[in-house]
PDB file of C-alpha atoms in Angstrom:
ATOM      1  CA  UNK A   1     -54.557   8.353 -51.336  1.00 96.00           C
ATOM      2  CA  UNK A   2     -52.512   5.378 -53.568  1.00 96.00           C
ATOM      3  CA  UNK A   3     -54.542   2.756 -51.042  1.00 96.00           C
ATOM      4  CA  UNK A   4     -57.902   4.434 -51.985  1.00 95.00           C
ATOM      5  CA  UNK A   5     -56.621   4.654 -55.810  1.00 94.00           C
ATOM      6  CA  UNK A   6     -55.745   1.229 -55.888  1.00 94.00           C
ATOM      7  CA  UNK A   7     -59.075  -0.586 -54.244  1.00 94.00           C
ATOM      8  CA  UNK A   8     -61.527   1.934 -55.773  1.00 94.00           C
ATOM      9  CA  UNK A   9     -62.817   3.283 -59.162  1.00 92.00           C
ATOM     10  CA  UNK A  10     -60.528   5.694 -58.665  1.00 94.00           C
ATOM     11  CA  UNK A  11     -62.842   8.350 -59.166  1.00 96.00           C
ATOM     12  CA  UNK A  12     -62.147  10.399 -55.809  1.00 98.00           C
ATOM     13  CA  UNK A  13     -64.709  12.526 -54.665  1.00 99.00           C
ATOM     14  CA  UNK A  14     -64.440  15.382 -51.245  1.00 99.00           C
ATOM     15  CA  UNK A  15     -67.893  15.643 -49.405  1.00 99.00           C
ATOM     16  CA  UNK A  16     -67.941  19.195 -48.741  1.00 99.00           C
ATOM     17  CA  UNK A  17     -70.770  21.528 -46.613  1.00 98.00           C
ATOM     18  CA  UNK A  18     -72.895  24.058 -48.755  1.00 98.00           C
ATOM     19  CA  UNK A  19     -70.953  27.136 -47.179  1.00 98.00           C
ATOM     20  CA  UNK A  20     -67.285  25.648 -48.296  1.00 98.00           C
ATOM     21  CA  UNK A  21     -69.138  25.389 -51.920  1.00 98.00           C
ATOM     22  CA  UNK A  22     -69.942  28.920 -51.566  1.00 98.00           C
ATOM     23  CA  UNK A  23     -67.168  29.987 -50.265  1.00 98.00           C
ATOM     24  CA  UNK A  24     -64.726  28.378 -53.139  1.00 98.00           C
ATOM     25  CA  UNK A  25     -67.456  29.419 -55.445  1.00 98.00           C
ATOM     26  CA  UNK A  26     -67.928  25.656 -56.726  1.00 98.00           C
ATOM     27  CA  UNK A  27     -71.442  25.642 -58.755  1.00 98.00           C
ATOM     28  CA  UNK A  28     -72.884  22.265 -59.558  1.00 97.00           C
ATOM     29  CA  UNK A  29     -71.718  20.140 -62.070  1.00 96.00           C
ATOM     30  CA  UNK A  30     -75.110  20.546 -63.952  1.00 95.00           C
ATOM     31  CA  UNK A  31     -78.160  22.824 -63.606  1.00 93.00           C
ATOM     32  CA  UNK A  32     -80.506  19.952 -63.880  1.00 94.00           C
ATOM     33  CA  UNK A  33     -79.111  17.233 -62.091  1.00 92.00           C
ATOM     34  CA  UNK A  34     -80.141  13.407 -63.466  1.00 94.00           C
ATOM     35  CA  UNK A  35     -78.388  11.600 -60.506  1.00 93.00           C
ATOM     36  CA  UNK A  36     -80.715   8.560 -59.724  1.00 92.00           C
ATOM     37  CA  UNK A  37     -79.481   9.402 -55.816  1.00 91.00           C
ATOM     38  CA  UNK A  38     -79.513  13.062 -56.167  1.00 91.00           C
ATOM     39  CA  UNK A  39     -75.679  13.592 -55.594  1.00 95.00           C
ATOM     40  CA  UNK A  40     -74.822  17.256 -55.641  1.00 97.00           C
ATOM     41  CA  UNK A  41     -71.445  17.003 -57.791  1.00 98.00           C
ATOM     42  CA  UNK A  42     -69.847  20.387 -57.990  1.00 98.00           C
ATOM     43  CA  UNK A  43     -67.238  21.269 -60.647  1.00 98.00           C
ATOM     44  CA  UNK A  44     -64.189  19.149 -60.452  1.00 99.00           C
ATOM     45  CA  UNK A  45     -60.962  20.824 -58.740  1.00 99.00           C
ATOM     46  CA  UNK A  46     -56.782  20.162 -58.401  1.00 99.00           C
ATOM     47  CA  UNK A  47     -54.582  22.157 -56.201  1.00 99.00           C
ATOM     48  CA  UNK A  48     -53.038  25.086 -57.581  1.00 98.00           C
ATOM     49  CA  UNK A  49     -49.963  24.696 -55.568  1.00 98.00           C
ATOM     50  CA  UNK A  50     -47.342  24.952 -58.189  1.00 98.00           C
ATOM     51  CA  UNK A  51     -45.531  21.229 -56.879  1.00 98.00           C
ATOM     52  CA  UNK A  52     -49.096  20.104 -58.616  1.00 97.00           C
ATOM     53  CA  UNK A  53     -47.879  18.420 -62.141  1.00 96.00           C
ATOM     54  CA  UNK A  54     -51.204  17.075 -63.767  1.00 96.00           C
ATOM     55  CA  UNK A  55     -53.190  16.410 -61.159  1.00 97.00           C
ATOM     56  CA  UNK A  56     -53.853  12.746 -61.188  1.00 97.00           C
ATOM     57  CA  UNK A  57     -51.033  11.247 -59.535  1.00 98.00           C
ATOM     58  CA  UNK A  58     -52.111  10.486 -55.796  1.00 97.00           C
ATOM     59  CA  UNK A  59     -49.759  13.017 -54.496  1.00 98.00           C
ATOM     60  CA  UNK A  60     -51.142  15.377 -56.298  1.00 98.00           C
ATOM     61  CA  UNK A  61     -54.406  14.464 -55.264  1.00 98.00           C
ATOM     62  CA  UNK A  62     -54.043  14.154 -51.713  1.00 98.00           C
ATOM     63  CA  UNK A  63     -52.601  17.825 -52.181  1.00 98.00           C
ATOM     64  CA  UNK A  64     -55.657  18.644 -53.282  1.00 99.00           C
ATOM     65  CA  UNK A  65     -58.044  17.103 -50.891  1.00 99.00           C
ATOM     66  CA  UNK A  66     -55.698  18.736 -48.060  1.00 98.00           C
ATOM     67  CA  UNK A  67     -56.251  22.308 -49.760  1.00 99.00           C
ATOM     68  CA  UNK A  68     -60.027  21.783 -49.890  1.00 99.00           C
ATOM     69  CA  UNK A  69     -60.117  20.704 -46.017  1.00 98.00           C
ATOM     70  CA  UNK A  70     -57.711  23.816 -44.877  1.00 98.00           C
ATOM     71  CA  UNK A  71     -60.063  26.309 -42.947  1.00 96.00           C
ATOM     72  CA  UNK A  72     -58.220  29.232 -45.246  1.00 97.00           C
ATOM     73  CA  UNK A  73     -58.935  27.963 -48.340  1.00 98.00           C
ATOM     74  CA  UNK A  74     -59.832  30.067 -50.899  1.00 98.00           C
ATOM     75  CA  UNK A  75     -61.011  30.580 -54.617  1.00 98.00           C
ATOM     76  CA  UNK A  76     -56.986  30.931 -56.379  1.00 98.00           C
ATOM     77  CA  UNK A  77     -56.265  27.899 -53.914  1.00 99.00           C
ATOM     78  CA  UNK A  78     -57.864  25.816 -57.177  1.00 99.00           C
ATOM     79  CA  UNK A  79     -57.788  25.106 -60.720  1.00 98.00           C
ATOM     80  CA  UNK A  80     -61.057  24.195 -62.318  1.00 98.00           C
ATOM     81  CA  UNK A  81     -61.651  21.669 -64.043  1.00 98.00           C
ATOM     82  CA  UNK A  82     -59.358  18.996 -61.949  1.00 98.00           C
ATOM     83  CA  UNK A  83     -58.888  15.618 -60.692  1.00 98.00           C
ATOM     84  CA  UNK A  84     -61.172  15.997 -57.809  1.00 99.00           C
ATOM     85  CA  UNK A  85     -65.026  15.682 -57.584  1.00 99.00           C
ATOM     86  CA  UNK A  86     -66.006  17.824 -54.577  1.00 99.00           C
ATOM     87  CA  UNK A  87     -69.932  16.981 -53.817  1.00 99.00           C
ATOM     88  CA  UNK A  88     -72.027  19.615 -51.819  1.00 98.00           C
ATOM     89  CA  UNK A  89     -73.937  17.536 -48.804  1.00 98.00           C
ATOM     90  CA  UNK A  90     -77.444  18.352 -47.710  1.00 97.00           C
ATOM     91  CA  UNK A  91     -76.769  21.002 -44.637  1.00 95.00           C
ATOM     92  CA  UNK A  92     -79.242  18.144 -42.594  1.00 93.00           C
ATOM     93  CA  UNK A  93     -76.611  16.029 -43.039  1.00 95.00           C
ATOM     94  CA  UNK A  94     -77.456  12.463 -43.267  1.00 96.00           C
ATOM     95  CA  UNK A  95     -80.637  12.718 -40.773  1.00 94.00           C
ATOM     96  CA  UNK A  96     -82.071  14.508 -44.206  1.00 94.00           C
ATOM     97  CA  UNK A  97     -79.815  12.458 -47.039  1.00 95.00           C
ATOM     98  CA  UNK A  98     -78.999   9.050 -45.941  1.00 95.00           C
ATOM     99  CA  UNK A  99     -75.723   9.736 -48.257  1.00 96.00           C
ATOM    100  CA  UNK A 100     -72.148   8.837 -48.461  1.00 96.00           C
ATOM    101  CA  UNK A 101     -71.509  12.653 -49.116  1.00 98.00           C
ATOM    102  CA  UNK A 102     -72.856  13.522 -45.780  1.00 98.00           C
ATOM    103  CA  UNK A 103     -71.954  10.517 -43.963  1.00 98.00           C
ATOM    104  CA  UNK A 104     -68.305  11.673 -44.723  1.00 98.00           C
ATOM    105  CA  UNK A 105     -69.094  15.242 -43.618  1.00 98.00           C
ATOM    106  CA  UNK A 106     -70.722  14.158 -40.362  1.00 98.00           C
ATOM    107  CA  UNK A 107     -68.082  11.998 -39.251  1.00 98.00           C
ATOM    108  CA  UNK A 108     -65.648  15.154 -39.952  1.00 98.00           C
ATOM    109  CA  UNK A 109     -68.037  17.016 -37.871  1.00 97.00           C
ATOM    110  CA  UNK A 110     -68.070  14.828 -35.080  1.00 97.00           C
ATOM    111  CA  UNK A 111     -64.358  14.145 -35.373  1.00 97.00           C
ATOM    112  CA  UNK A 112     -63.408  17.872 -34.736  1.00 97.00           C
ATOM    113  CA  UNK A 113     -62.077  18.055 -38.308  1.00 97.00           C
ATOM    114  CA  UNK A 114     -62.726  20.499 -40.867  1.00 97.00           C
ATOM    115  CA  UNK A 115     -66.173  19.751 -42.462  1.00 98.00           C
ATOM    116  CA  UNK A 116     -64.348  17.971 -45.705  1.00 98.00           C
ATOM    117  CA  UNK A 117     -64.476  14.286 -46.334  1.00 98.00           C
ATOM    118  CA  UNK A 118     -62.473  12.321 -49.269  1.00 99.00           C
ATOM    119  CA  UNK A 119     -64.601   9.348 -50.636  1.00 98.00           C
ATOM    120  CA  UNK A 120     -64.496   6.703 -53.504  1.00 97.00           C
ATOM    121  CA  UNK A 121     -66.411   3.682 -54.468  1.00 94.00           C
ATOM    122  CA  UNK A 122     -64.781   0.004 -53.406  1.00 94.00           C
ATOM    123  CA  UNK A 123     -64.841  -2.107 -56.312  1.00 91.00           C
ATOM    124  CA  UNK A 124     -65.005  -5.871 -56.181  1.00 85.00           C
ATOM    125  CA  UNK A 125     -61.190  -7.950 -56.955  1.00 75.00           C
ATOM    126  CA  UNK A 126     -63.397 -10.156 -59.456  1.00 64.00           C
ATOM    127  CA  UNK A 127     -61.559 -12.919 -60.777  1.00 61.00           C
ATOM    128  CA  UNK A 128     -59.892 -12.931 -64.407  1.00 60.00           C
ATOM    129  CA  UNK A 129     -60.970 -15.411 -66.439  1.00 61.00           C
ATOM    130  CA  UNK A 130     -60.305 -15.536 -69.925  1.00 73.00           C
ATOM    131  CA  UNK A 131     -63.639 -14.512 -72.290  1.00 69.00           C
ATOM    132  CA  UNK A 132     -65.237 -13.288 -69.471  1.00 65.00           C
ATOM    133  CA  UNK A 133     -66.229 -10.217 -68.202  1.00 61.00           C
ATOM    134  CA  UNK A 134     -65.253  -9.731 -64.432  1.00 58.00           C
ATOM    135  CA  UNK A 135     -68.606  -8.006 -63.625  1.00 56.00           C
ATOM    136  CA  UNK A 136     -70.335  -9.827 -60.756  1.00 55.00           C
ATOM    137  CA  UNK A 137     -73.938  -8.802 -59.402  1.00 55.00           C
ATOM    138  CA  UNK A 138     -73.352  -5.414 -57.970  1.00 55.00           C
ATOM    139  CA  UNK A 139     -71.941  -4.293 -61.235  1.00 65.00           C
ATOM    140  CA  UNK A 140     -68.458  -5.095 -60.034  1.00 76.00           C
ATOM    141  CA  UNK A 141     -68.807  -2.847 -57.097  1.00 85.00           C
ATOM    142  CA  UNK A 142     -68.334  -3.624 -53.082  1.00 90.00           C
ATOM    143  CA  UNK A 143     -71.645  -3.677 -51.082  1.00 90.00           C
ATOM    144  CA  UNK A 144     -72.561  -4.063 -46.993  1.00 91.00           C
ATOM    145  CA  UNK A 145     -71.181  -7.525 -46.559  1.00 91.00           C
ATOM    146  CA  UNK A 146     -68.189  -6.578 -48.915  1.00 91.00           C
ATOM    147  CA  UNK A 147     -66.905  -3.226 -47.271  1.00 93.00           C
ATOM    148  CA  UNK A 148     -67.411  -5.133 -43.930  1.00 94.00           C
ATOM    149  CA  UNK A 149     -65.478  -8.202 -45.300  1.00 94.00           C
ATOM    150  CA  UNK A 150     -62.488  -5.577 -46.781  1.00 94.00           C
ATOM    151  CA  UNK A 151     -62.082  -3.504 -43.366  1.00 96.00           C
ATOM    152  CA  UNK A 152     -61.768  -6.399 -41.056  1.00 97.00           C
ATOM    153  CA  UNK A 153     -58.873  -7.511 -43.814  1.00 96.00           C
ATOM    154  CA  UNK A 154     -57.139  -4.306 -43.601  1.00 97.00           C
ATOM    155  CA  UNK A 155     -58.145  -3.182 -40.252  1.00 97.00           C
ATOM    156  CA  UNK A 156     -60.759  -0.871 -41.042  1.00 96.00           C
ATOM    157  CA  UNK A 157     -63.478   0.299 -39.023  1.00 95.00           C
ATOM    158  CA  UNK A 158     -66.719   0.133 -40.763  1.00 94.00           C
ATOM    159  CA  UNK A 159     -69.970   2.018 -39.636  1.00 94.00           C
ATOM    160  CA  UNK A 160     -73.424   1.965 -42.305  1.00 94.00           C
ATOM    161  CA  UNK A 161     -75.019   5.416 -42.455  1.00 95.00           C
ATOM    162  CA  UNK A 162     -77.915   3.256 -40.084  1.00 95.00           C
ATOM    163  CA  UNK A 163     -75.335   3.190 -37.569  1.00 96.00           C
ATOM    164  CA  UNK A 164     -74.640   6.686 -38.045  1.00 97.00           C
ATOM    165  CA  UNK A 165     -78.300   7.854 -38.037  1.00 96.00           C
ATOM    166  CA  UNK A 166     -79.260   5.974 -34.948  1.00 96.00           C
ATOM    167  CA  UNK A 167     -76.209   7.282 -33.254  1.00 97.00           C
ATOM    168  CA  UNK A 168     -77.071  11.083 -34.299  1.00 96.00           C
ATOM    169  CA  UNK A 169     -80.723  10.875 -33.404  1.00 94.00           C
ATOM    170  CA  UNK A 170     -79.387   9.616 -29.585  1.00 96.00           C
ATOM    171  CA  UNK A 171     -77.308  11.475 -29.077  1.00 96.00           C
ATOM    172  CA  UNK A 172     -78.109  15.019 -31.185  1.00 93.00           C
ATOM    173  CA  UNK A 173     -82.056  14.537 -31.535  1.00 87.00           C
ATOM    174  CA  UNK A 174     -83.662  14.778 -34.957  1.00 81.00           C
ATOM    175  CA  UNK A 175     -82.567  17.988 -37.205  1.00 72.00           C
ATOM    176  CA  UNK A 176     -85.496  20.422 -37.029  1.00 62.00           C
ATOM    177  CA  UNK A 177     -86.223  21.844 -40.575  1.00 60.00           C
ATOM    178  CA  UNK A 178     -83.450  19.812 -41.702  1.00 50.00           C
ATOM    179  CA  UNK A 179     -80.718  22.030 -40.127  1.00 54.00           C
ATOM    180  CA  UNK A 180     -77.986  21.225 -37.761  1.00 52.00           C
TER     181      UNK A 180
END
């Protein structure tokens, strides 16, 4: 969690499937939601494990994100608001959203693992120069040829949502109605 803290907004989001929401009873953020991509952010969560102190630290949560993924968690499991963003993917996964929020839950899916993802935005070094903001054309943030550039330097597999798609559709078929 410190090495997605440290090369990311920092704003840590869990990709979750629409039954988990239910289950943990986590409504949307917002009734109406204004999200330019349409990103279904639920109310934000930390652990209520009592070794939780204020819920920022990266220990506290990775606790968290570990809590969300266990297959018996449940409502008390949380305190509301928290630390954590979890976002509520499109049950179609990404053959209906071409989304980071379901990418994350499909590669769960397809990994075996409990249908809960932990995401954040990379965010360009930038380079300080006095006077000058370090924005640069993606509004400071890490794009295609970035992300591929930063997981070849720490040994990180990368895969685009295309990837994904074209894999799912092979191998899976198209989602009829938009369901798995």
């Amino acid at each position: 969690m410190a090495f997605l803290v440290r090369f990311t907004s920092g704003l840590i989001c869990a990709p979750i499937t629409p039954e988990i929401a239910r289950r943990l009873s986590l409504p949307q953020m917002v009734v109406e939601n204004a999200d330019p991509k349409g990103t279904a952010y639920t109310i934000s969560i930390d652990s209520s494990d009592p070794s939780v102190t204020t819920g920022i630290s990266a220990q506290d949560r990775a606790l968290t994100c570990r809590a969300l993924a266990s297959p018996t968690a449940k409502f008390e499991d949380f305190r509301r608001p928290g630390h954590i963003i979890p976002l509520e993917a499109k049950s179609g996964g990404v053959r209906e959203r071409k989304g980071h929020t379901e990418a994350a839950v499909e590669f769960c899916r397809l990994a075996g693992k409990s249908p809960v993802g932990v995401i954040a935005e990379l965010v360009e070094d930038g380079e300080l120069v006095e006077g000058v903001p370090e924005i640069r054309g993606n509004n400071g943030m890490m794009r295609r040829d970035g992300c591929l550039k930063f997981g070849k330097k720490w040994g990180i597999k990368v895969c685009t949502i295309e990837d994904l798609v074209e894999y799912l559709e092979r191998t899976e078929g198209p989602v009829p109605n938009g369901k798995h």
